[in-house]
Amino acid sequence: MPITILQPSLAPPPKPRHEDSHSDSEGGADLEGDIAMGRPAKRARTQDSSIMTPGEIITDDPQWMRGHGTYVIPGASSNTILSSVAGTLAKTNKLLSVRPLRARYTPEIGDLVVGRIVEVQAKRWRVDVGGTLLAQLPLSAINLPGGIQRRRTETDELQIRTFFSEGELLVAEVQQLYNDGAAVLHTRSLKYGKLRNGVFMSVTGTGGGGGGGVVRARRQAFTLDISGTDEVSGSEKIDVVLGVNGYIWISKHIEGEGAAAETSGPGITRIEESVGLNVYSSQNDIIPVDTMREIARVRGVITALVENGLRVDEEMVIKGYQEAVEMAKEERDSADTLWLGGERGKRLTKALVGR
Amino acid sequence: MSSTSQHLLLSPAELAYLHGSLSLTTPGPIRPDGRAPAQFRPLTAETGILPGTNGSARICFADGTEAVVGVKAEVEKTPVSPYEFVASTEGRKDHSTSIPQKKKGRKSKKPTEDEETTMDVDDEDDDEEEAGDGSAAVEKVRGSPDWVELSVEIPGLRDDDSGTVFLTSMLTEALLADGEFVKKLWINRRFHWKLYLDIILISPPLSYPLPLLSLTTHLALLATRLPRLKSEADEDPMFDDDWAAATFLYPRQDTSSGKASNKSKQSSAAAAAAAPASRPPITLLVMAVGDNIIFDPSKEELAVADSAVAVSVAEGPSSESEPESDSIPATTTKRNLHLLSVRTIDPPSRLTPPGVPNSVNASAWGTMTAATPTTTTTPASANEGGAAKHPDARVTETEDVVGVWKAPRGGAKFAMLGAMVAKVLERGGVAEEVLDGLEGVDLG
């Protein structure tokens, strides 16, 4: 079946009918005014499920304090607190804040991010990390090929495009933040650097309160063993890098390389002895067909997780992948066992949540 | 030819991987989202979303791209050329028209510009005249491409952007190619419907929007209804006020809805008689990577396409109609698909920067320590001394190296073009499935 056409459905689960009629019959003054839109008049009861829109009045009760995602009109004498983002209301004691449904990535020091070079300047690169501002990667914050430790010379500046050029992907760590929220990255570890042998995908990153997307976790990069599936010959592995910014890289695992490599490996001091000579290569290795297929499967699992509003972290991806392999085994006859969208994605996540 | 979209930034390693996985032959291509080669992204479709239009539709892809099409119709006077002669006026009772009618003998005059595009009134007029039944059915229905106005709006692009213009012209071409569509707009000799199609992409163009826009347009046209005509023949048109009695522009053949089924007897009947089961055209985006043919490519898939083609297909009359020259000989199928147009699309892959093989990449192996390569996967790593001597060498003209991206050169191969078109048109193929799927949408 090449095409699936679905009926449109309401995004949020509809509230029970009787609740609406009940609030109507109360007959009291509608505090929300013209924005009620079938929402129960008393927000306090259903605060978790309702969505605030920017500019919407949350409360005018003076006992509340305003938190993130809210504002008060300056100069106005009233204590009206309004929402400044679209999201769900959260209350912490007397603090009101609105958690945005989706937001751009706000970098924090130490975050592992996947980024794409968008601009090459004289001594630095500008990197798209999905934030409001481009991050920057100074020439001095990368490893030179071969692990040589020396000052960056003019020759290096002239050759800056041989390290990273426009469009290339890299995995890096946030080293420093500016006042405006812009990040400075570094790749001074063998775990970081240019990415190859795989596919890129972008999902919601941290900052969104919608539930889905990549969350900050203990380990953002891990290796997935795909030799458990009987179709895969040999012991192939897949690296998954879940950038905190929601950019994800799924690639073939190469021993001793990549962000998922063991941290007990060679450190910065022993770079020159290590194997990481091809950190700036843009040539892919020969990738077995099985590995490609499993990479596509992992990508499908992550897409299904995001579409169904589940968080994306190591545990969920590994579980989801195992579940997807099981699903593929069950329906070996049908052709499209790799496709995890639509109905199959729902089944997958249902199985995951049900565990 | 037109470039598919704005600059798409992908790294050479990604491009090489995508191209490698899409050009696999033994298990077929592995698409990054796991779809089968001919599988479309699941879509959500609904019609009748804009109450102010004659027909509207909205389609939303699972990846978030969304389009809305509204069809509006207005009655417009047909400019009648004084040289024009319509045979059946002789037998007509009502001469409400003030346009001078010429004698039959004048018909051999040179046709005006408008007439060149219309269906030619040929010699069989004589027979009909003799038959003299005076009904509208024998009247020659004609149409003009001017009767359809189509506008495409893509967010972030100017409406005179080459991409938008190309999309507009491609969709217009599909509609007008066989001249059947405009004939449906014919009311009588003096009046016709003018159709305005507003095609709006709501989301940013996450992938090349042509198939989405085409499918949405198709659905909107399927849902388009025109008021039922009450007047007869060449009178000034009078319409039924009752919207429930309005007739579908494309009558449904054997659905349960009674209001649609009687359409073929009514208004501007000849149009319906000419094509009782025809459907609006659809334009499908097909791309080829290696020997694989892939439908509905996503943005990153299109970025590694060797060639991409937009194939417009229309469904003709279902049964034993006259065999057209370019129609696929489908005598027993229920759908008679015929090809309207094939347009090559310039895939963005041509603009991508090439990857640098390790053999010439100074940084990949270290300028000084190049003597001991640790990986010997590529045969190209043999001539590495050259790189050490010229560390700056950015060789663009290299031969093919496995795992290194190189933008495709040249156009689509003829055999591949033929295969792509055949794949669209084949019996039980993609076009049929798509038409079946769209037909299943509730026209509410």
JSON list of N, CA and C in Angstrom, two decimals, chain B residues 394-439:
[
{"chain": "B", "resi": 394, "resn": "ARG", "atom": "N", "xyz": [42.72, 20.78, -2.82]},
{"chain": "B", "resi": 394, "resn": "ARG", "atom": "CA", "xyz": [41.30, 20.48, -2.73]},
{"chain": "B", "resi": 394, "resn": "ARG", "atom": "C", "xyz": [40.91, 20.03, -4.12]},
{"chain": "B", "resi": 395, "resn": "VAL", "atom": "N", "xyz": [41.02, 18.77, -4.36]},
{"chain": "B", "resi": 395, "resn": "VAL", "atom": "CA", "xyz": [40.77, 18.31, -5.71]},
{"chain": "B", "resi": 395, "resn": "VAL", "atom": "C", "xyz": [39.27, 18.13, -5.91]},
{"chain": "B", "resi": 396, "resn": "THR", "atom": "N", "xyz": [38.76, 18.84, -6.85]},
{"chain": "B", "resi": 396, "resn": "THR", "atom": "CA", "xyz": [37.34, 18.67, -7.15]},
{"chain": "B", "resi": 396, "resn": "THR", "atom": "C", "xyz": [37.12, 17.65, -8.24]},
{"chain": "B", "resi": 397, "resn": "GLU", "atom": "N", "xyz": [38.07, 17.55, -9.14]},
{"chain": "B", "resi": 397, "resn": "GLU", "atom": "CA", "xyz": [37.91, 16.62, -10.26]},
{"chain": "B", "resi": 397, "resn": "GLU", "atom": "C", "xyz": [38.59, 15.30, -9.92]},
{"chain": "B", "resi": 398, "resn": "THR", "atom": "N", "xyz": [37.96, 14.57, -9.06]},
{"chain": "B", "resi": 398, "resn": "THR", "atom": "CA", "xyz": [38.53, 13.27, -8.76]},
{"chain": "B", "resi": 398, "resn": "THR", "atom": "C", "xyz": [37.65, 12.19, -9.34]},
{"chain": "B", "resi": 399, "resn": "GLU", "atom": "N", "xyz": [38.22, 11.04, -9.51]},
{"chain": "B", "resi": 399, "resn": "GLU", "atom": "CA", "xyz": [37.42, 9.92, -9.98]},
{"chain": "B", "resi": 399, "resn": "GLU", "atom": "C", "xyz": [36.58, 9.40, -8.82]},
{"chain": "B", "resi": 400, "resn": "ASP", "atom": "N", "xyz": [35.65, 8.55, -9.12]},
{"chain": "B", "resi": 400, "resn": "ASP", "atom": "CA", "xyz": [34.75, 8.06, -8.09]},
{"chain": "B", "resi": 400, "resn": "ASP", "atom": "C", "xyz": [35.51, 7.24, -7.05]},
{"chain": "B", "resi": 401, "resn": "VAL", "atom": "N", "xyz": [35.33, 7.57, -5.83]},
{"chain": "B", "resi": 401, "resn": "VAL", "atom": "CA", "xyz": [35.89, 6.81, -4.73]},
{"chain": "B", "resi": 401, "resn": "VAL", "atom": "C", "xyz": [34.72, 6.33, -3.88]},
{"chain": "B", "resi": 402, "resn": "VAL", "atom": "N", "xyz": [34.76, 5.10, -3.47]},
{"chain": "B", "resi": 402, "resn": "VAL", "atom": "CA", "xyz": [33.66, 4.56, -2.67]},
{"chain": "B", "resi": 402, "resn": "VAL", "atom": "C", "xyz": [33.57, 5.34, -1.36]},
{"chain": "B", "resi": 403, "resn": "GLY", "atom": "N", "xyz": [32.41, 5.77, -1.02]},
{"chain": "B", "resi": 403, "resn": "GLY", "atom": "CA", "xyz": [32.22, 6.47, 0.24]},
{"chain": "B", "resi": 403, "resn": "GLY", "atom": "C", "xyz": [32.49, 7.95, 0.18]},
{"chain": "B", "resi": 404, "resn": "VAL", "atom": "N", "xyz": [32.76, 8.47, -1.00]},
{"chain": "B", "resi": 404, "resn": "VAL", "atom": "CA", "xyz": [32.98, 9.91, -1.13]},
{"chain": "B", "resi": 404, "resn": "VAL", "atom": "C", "xyz": [31.89, 10.46, -2.02]},
{"chain": "B", "resi": 405, "resn": "TRP", "atom": "N", "xyz": [31.25, 11.51, -1.58]},
{"chain": "B", "resi": 405, "resn": "TRP", "atom": "CA", "xyz": [30.14, 12.09, -2.34]},
{"chain": "B", "resi": 405, "resn": "TRP", "atom": "C", "xyz": [30.66, 12.85, -3.54]},
{"chain": "B", "resi": 406, "resn": "LYS", "atom": "N", "xyz": [29.98, 12.66, -4.63]},
{"chain": "B", "resi": 406, "resn": "LYS", "atom": "CA", "xyz": [30.27, 13.42, -5.83]},
{"chain": "B", "resi": 406, "resn": "LYS", "atom": "C", "xyz": [28.94, 13.75, -6.48]},
{"chain": "B", "resi": 407, "resn": "ALA", "atom": "N", "xyz": [28.74, 15.01, -6.78]},
{"chain": "B", "resi": 407, "resn": "ALA", "atom": "CA", "xyz": [27.44, 15.43, -7.34]},
{"chain": "B", "resi": 407, "resn": "ALA", "atom": "C", "xyz": [27.22, 14.76, -8.69]},
{"chain": "B", "resi": 408, "resn": "PRO", "atom": "N", "xyz": [25.99, 14.34, -8.96]},
{"chain": "B", "resi": 408, "resn": "PRO", "atom": "CA", "xyz": [25.74, 13.67, -10.24]},
{"chain": "B", "resi": 408, "resn": "PRO", "atom": "C", "xyz": [25.88, 14.64, -11.40]},
{"chain": "B", "resi": 409, "resn": "ARG", "atom": "N", "xyz": [26.30, 14.11, -12.49]},
{"chain": "B", "resi": 409, "resn": "ARG", "atom": "CA", "xyz": [26.46, 14.93, -13.69]},
{"chain": "B", "resi": 409, "resn": "ARG", "atom": "C", "xyz": [25.48, 14.47, -14.74]},
{"chain": "B", "resi": 410, "resn": "GLY", "atom": "N", "xyz": [25.09, 15.40, -15.58]},
{"chain": "B", "resi": 410, "resn": "GLY", "atom": "CA", "xyz": [24.26, 15.03, -16.71]},
{"chain": "B", "resi": 410, "resn": "GLY", "atom": "C", "xyz": [22.81, 14.86, -16.32]},
{"chain": "B", "resi": 411, "resn": "GLY", "atom": "N", "xyz": [21.99, 14.69, -17.30]},
{"chain": "B", "resi": 411, "resn": "GLY", "atom": "CA", "xyz": [20.56, 14.56, -17.06]},
{"chain": "B", "resi": 411, "resn": "GLY", "atom": "C", "xyz": [20.16, 13.14, -16.81]},
{"chain": "B", "resi": 412, "resn": "ALA", "atom": "N", "xyz": [18.85, 12.94, -16.80]},
{"chain": "B", "resi": 412, "resn": "ALA", "atom": "CA", "xyz": [18.32, 11.60, -16.58]},
{"chain": "B", "resi": 412, "resn": "ALA", "atom": "C", "xyz": [18.54, 10.76, -17.84]},
{"chain": "B", "resi": 413, "resn": "LYS", "atom": "N", "xyz": [18.82, 9.52, -17.62]},
{"chain": "B", "resi": 413, "resn": "LYS", "atom": "CA", "xyz": [19.00, 8.63, -18.77]},
{"chain": "B", "resi": 413, "resn": "LYS", "atom": "C", "xyz": [17.63, 8.30, -19.34]},
{"chain": "B", "resi": 414, "resn": "PHE", "atom": "N", "xyz": [17.61, 8.10, -20.66]},
{"chain": "B", "resi": 414, "resn": "PHE", "atom": "CA", "xyz": [16.33, 7.86, -21.33]},
{"chain": "B", "resi": 414, "resn": "PHE", "atom": "C", "xyz": [15.65, 6.62, -20.79]},
{"chain": "B", "resi": 415, "resn": "ALA", "atom": "N", "xyz": [16.44, 5.57, -20.62]},
{"chain": "B", "resi": 415, "resn": "ALA", "atom": "CA", "xyz": [15.84, 4.33, -20.14]},
{"chain": "B", "resi": 415, "resn": "ALA", "atom": "C", "xyz": [15.23, 4.53, -18.77]},
{"chain": "B", "resi": 416, "resn": "MET", "atom": "N", "xyz": [15.93, 5.34, -17.94]},
{"chain": "B", "resi": 416, "resn": "MET", "atom": "CA", "xyz": [15.43, 5.58, -16.59]},
{"chain": "B", "resi": 416, "resn": "MET", "atom": "C", "xyz": [14.16, 6.43, -16.63]},
{"chain": "B", "resi": 417, "resn": "LEU", "atom": "N", "xyz": [14.14, 7.42, -17.51]},
{"chain": "B", "resi": 417, "resn": "LEU", "atom": "CA", "xyz": [12.94, 8.24, -17.65]},
{"chain": "B", "resi": 417, "resn": "LEU", "atom": "C", "xyz": [11.74, 7.38, -18.02]},
{"chain": "B", "resi": 418, "resn": "GLY", "atom": "N", "xyz": [11.97, 6.51, -18.99]},
{"chain": "B", "resi": 418, "resn": "GLY", "atom": "CA", "xyz": [10.90, 5.62, -19.43]},
{"chain": "B", "resi": 418, "resn": "GLY", "atom": "C", "xyz": [10.44, 4.72, -18.31]},
{"chain": "B", "resi": 419, "resn": "ALA", "atom": "N", "xyz": [11.40, 4.21, -17.56]},
{"chain": "B", "resi": 419, "resn": "ALA", "atom": "CA", "xyz": [11.05, 3.31, -16.46]},
{"chain": "B", "resi": 419, "resn": "ALA", "atom": "C", "xyz": [10.24, 4.04, -15.40]},
{"chain": "B", "resi": 420, "resn": "MET", "atom": "N", "xyz": [10.62, 5.30, -15.14]},
{"chain": "B", "resi": 420, "resn": "MET", "atom": "CA", "xyz": [9.90, 6.06, -14.11]},
{"chain": "B", "resi": 420, "resn": "MET", "atom": "C", "xyz": [8.46, 6.31, -14.54]},
{"chain": "B", "resi": 421, "resn": "VAL", "atom": "N", "xyz": [8.28, 6.70, -15.80]},
{"chain": "B", "resi": 421, "resn": "VAL", "atom": "CA", "xyz": [6.93, 6.97, -16.28]},
{"chain": "B", "resi": 421, "resn": "VAL", "atom": "C", "xyz": [6.11, 5.68, -16.28]},
{"chain": "B", "resi": 422, "resn": "ALA", "atom": "N", "xyz": [6.74, 4.60, -16.71]},
{"chain": "B", "resi": 422, "resn": "ALA", "atom": "CA", "xyz": [6.02, 3.33, -16.74]},
{"chain": "B", "resi": 422, "resn": "ALA", "atom": "C", "xyz": [5.61, 2.90, -15.35]},
{"chain": "B", "resi": 423, "resn": "LYS", "atom": "N", "xyz": [6.49, 3.17, -14.40]},
{"chain": "B", "resi": 423, "resn": "LYS", "atom": "CA", "xyz": [6.19, 2.79, -13.02]},
{"chain": "B", "resi": 423, "resn": "LYS", "atom": "C", "xyz": [4.98, 3.55, -12.49]},
{"chain": "B", "resi": 424, "resn": "VAL", "atom": "N", "xyz": [4.86, 4.81, -12.90]},
{"chain": "B", "resi": 424, "resn": "VAL", "atom": "CA", "xyz": [3.70, 5.59, -12.47]},
{"chain": "B", "resi": 424, "resn": "VAL", "atom": "C", "xyz": [2.43, 5.03, -13.08]},
{"chain": "B", "resi": 425, "resn": "LEU", "atom": "N", "xyz": [2.51, 4.71, -14.37]},
{"chain": "B", "resi": 425, "resn": "LEU", "atom": "CA", "xyz": [1.30, 4.40, -15.11]},
{"chain": "B", "resi": 425, "resn": "LEU", "atom": "C", "xyz": [0.89, 2.94, -15.03]},
{"chain": "B", "resi": 426, "resn": "GLU", "atom": "N", "xyz": [1.76, 2.09, -14.55]},
{"chain": "B", "resi": 426, "resn": "GLU", "atom": "CA", "xyz": [1.48, 0.66, -14.69]},
{"chain": "B", "resi": 426, "resn": "GLU", "atom": "C", "xyz": [0.21, 0.28, -13.95]},
{"chain": "B", "resi": 427, "resn": "ARG", "atom": "N", "xyz": [-0.35, -0.80, -14.40]},
{"chain": "B", "resi": 427, "resn": "ARG", "atom": "CA", "xyz": [-1.61, -1.26, -13.86]},
{"chain": "B", "resi": 427, "resn": "ARG", "atom": "C", "xyz": [-1.42, -1.62, -12.38]},
{"chain": "B", "resi": 428, "resn": "GLY", "atom": "N", "xyz": [-2.29, -1.15, -11.56]},
{"chain": "B", "resi": 428, "resn": "GLY", "atom": "CA", "xyz": [-2.13, -1.38, -10.13]},
{"chain": "B", "resi": 428, "resn": "GLY", "atom": "C", "xyz": [-0.93, -0.65, -9.56]},
{"chain": "B", "resi": 429, "resn": "GLY", "atom": "N", "xyz": [-0.45, 0.33, -10.31]},
{"chain": "B", "resi": 429, "resn": "GLY", "atom": "CA", "xyz": [0.75, 1.04, -9.89]},
{"chain": "B", "resi": 429, "resn": "GLY", "atom": "C", "xyz": [0.44, 2.19, -8.96]},
{"chain": "B", "resi": 430, "resn": "VAL", "atom": "N", "xyz": [1.40, 3.07, -8.84]},
{"chain": "B", "resi": 430, "resn": "VAL", "atom": "CA", "xyz": [1.30, 4.11, -7.82]},
{"chain": "B", "resi": 430, "resn": "VAL", "atom": "C", "xyz": [0.18, 5.08, -8.11]},
{"chain": "B", "resi": 431, "resn": "ALA", "atom": "N", "xyz": [0.07, 5.50, -9.37]},
{"chain": "B", "resi": 431, "resn": "ALA", "atom": "CA", "xyz": [-0.94, 6.51, -9.69]},
{"chain": "B", "resi": 431, "resn": "ALA", "atom": "C", "xyz": [-2.33, 5.98, -9.38]},
{"chain": "B", "resi": 432, "resn": "GLU", "atom": "N", "xyz": [-2.56, 4.74, -9.70]},
{"chain": "B", "resi": 432, "resn": "GLU", "atom": "CA", "xyz": [-3.88, 4.15, -9.42]},
{"chain": "B", "resi": 432, "resn": "GLU", "atom": "C", "xyz": [-4.14, 4.11, -7.93]},
{"chain": "B", "resi": 433, "resn": "GLU", "atom": "N", "xyz": [-3.13, 3.71, -7.20]},
{"chain": "B", "resi": 433, "resn": "GLU", "atom": "CA", "xyz": [-3.31, 3.63, -5.75]},
{"chain": "B", "resi": 433, "resn": "GLU", "atom": "C", "xyz": [-3.61, 4.99, -5.16]},
{"chain": "B", "resi": 434, "resn": "VAL", "atom": "N", "xyz": [-2.89, 5.99, -5.66]},
{"chain": "B", "resi": 434, "resn": "VAL", "atom": "CA", "xyz": [-3.10, 7.34, -5.13]},
{"chain": "B", "resi": 434, "resn": "VAL", "atom": "C", "xyz": [-4.50, 7.82, -5.47]},
{"chain": "B", "resi": 435, "resn": "LEU", "atom": "N", "xyz": [-4.93, 7.56, -6.71]},
{"chain": "B", "resi": 435, "resn": "LEU", "atom": "CA", "xyz": [-6.28, 7.98, -7.10]},
{"chain": "B", "resi": 435, "resn": "LEU", "atom": "C", "xyz": [-7.32, 7.26, -6.26]},
{"chain": "B", "resi": 436, "resn": "ASP", "atom": "N", "xyz": [-7.10, 5.97, -6.05]},
{"chain": "B", "resi": 436, "resn": "ASP", "atom": "CA", "xyz": [-8.03, 5.21, -5.21]},
{"chain": "B", "resi": 436, "resn": "ASP", "atom": "C", "xyz": [-8.10, 5.80, -3.81]},
{"chain": "B", "resi": 437, "resn": "GLY", "atom": "N", "xyz": [-6.91, 6.10, -3.28]},
{"chain": "B", "resi": 437, "resn": "GLY", "atom": "CA", "xyz": [-6.87, 6.63, -1.92]},
{"chain": "B", "resi": 437, "resn": "GLY", "atom": "C", "xyz": [-7.59, 7.95, -1.81]},
{"chain": "B", "resi": 438, "resn": "LEU", "atom": "N", "xyz": [-7.35, 8.83, -2.79]},
{"chain": "B", "resi": 438, "resn": "LEU", "atom": "CA", "xyz": [-7.97, 10.15, -2.73]},
{"chain": "B", "resi": 438, "resn": "LEU", "atom": "C", "xyz": [-9.47, 10.07, -2.94]},
{"chain": "B", "resi": 439, "resn": "GLU", "atom": "N", "xyz": [-9.89, 9.08, -3.71]},
{"chain": "B", "resi": 439, "resn": "GLU", "atom": "CA", "xyz": [-11.31, 8.91, -3.94]},
{"chain": "B", "resi": 439, "resn": "GLU", "atom": "C", "xyz": [-12.02, 8.50, -2.66]}
]
